[in-house]
Amino acid sequence: MKLSRQAANLTLFVVTAMWGSTYLFNKLVVQAGMQPATINAVRGLMCLLTGLIVFHRQLSHMTK
């Protein structure tokens, strides 16, 4: 997959912004009193949903 320089920079910016915002969300969640297991479950669910959105075409063509 070839990306233009502008698309690569935009992708890098979006990923960096998402990664940086996790520190903020983690602080808020811990202050709200959520249990660590719940935090990990929600993070895992978010990763699963993101993976399904990004790779839905490849997943639909998979075979056993």
CSV table of C-alpha atoms in Angstrom, one decimal:
chain,number,residue,atom,x,y,z
A,1,MET,CA,0.0,0.0,0.0
A,2,LYS,CA,1.5,3.3,-1.1
A,3,LEU,CA,0.7,6.4,0.9
A,4,SER,CA,1.4,9.9,-0.2
A,5,ARG,CA,3.5,12.0,2.1
A,6,GLN,CA,0.5,14.0,3.2
A,7,ALA,CA,-1.6,10.9,3.9
A,8,ALA,CA,1.3,9.4,5.9
A,9,ASN,CA,1.7,12.5,8.0
A,10,LEU,CA,-2.0,12.7,8.6
A,11,THR,CA,-2.1,9.0,9.7
A,12,LEU,CA,0.9,9.6,12.0
A,13,PHE,CA,-0.8,12.6,13.5
A,14,VAL,CA,-4.1,10.8,14.1
A,15,VAL,CA,-2.4,7.8,15.7
A,16,THR,CA,-0.2,10.1,17.9
A,17,ALA,CA,-3.3,12.1,19.0
A,18,MET,CA,-5.2,8.9,19.9
A,19,TRP,CA,-2.2,7.5,21.8
A,20,GLY,CA,-1.7,10.7,23.7
A,21,SER,CA,-5.3,11.0,24.7
A,22,THR,CA,-5.2,7.6,26.4
A,23,TYR,CA,-3.2,9.1,29.2
A,24,LEU,CA,-6.0,11.5,29.8
A,25,PHE,CA,-8.7,8.9,29.7
A,26,ASN,CA,-6.8,6.6,32.0
A,27,LYS,CA,-6.5,9.3,34.6
A,28,LEU,CA,-10.2,10.0,34.4
A,29,VAL,CA,-11.2,6.4,34.6
A,30,VAL,CA,-8.9,5.7,37.6
A,31,GLN,CA,-10.3,8.8,39.4
A,32,ALA,CA,-13.9,7.5,38.6
A,33,GLY,CA,-13.0,4.4,40.6
A,34,MET,CA,-13.3,1.7,37.9
A,35,GLN,CA,-11.7,-1.6,38.6
A,36,PRO,CA,-8.6,-2.6,36.6
A,37,ALA,CA,-10.3,-5.6,35.1
A,38,THR,CA,-13.1,-3.4,33.8
A,39,ILE,CA,-10.6,-1.0,32.3
A,40,ASN,CA,-8.8,-3.8,30.5
A,41,ALA,CA,-12.0,-5.3,29.3
A,42,VAL,CA,-13.1,-2.0,27.8
A,43,ARG,CA,-9.7,-1.4,26.2
A,44,GLY,CA,-9.8,-4.9,24.7
A,45,LEU,CA,-13.3,-4.3,23.3
A,46,MET,CA,-12.2,-1.0,21.8
A,47,CYS,CA,-9.2,-2.8,20.1
A,48,LEU,CA,-11.4,-5.5,18.8
A,49,LEU,CA,-13.9,-3.1,17.3
A,50,THR,CA,-11.2,-1.0,15.8
A,51,GLY,CA,-9.6,-4.1,14.2
A,52,LEU,CA,-12.9,-5.2,12.8
A,53,ILE,CA,-13.5,-1.8,11.3
A,54,VAL,CA,-10.0,-1.5,9.8
A,55,PHE,CA,-9.7,-5.1,8.5
A,56,HIS,CA,-13.3,-6.0,7.7
A,57,ARG,CA,-12.5,-6.7,4.0
A,58,GLN,CA,-9.7,-9.1,4.8
A,59,LEU,CA,-11.7,-10.9,7.5
A,60,SER,CA,-14.6,-11.5,5.2
A,61,HIS,CA,-12.4,-13.3,2.8
A,62,MET,CA,-10.8,-15.6,5.3
A,63,THR,CA,-11.4,-19.4,5.2
A,64,LYS,CA,-10.8,-22.1,7.7
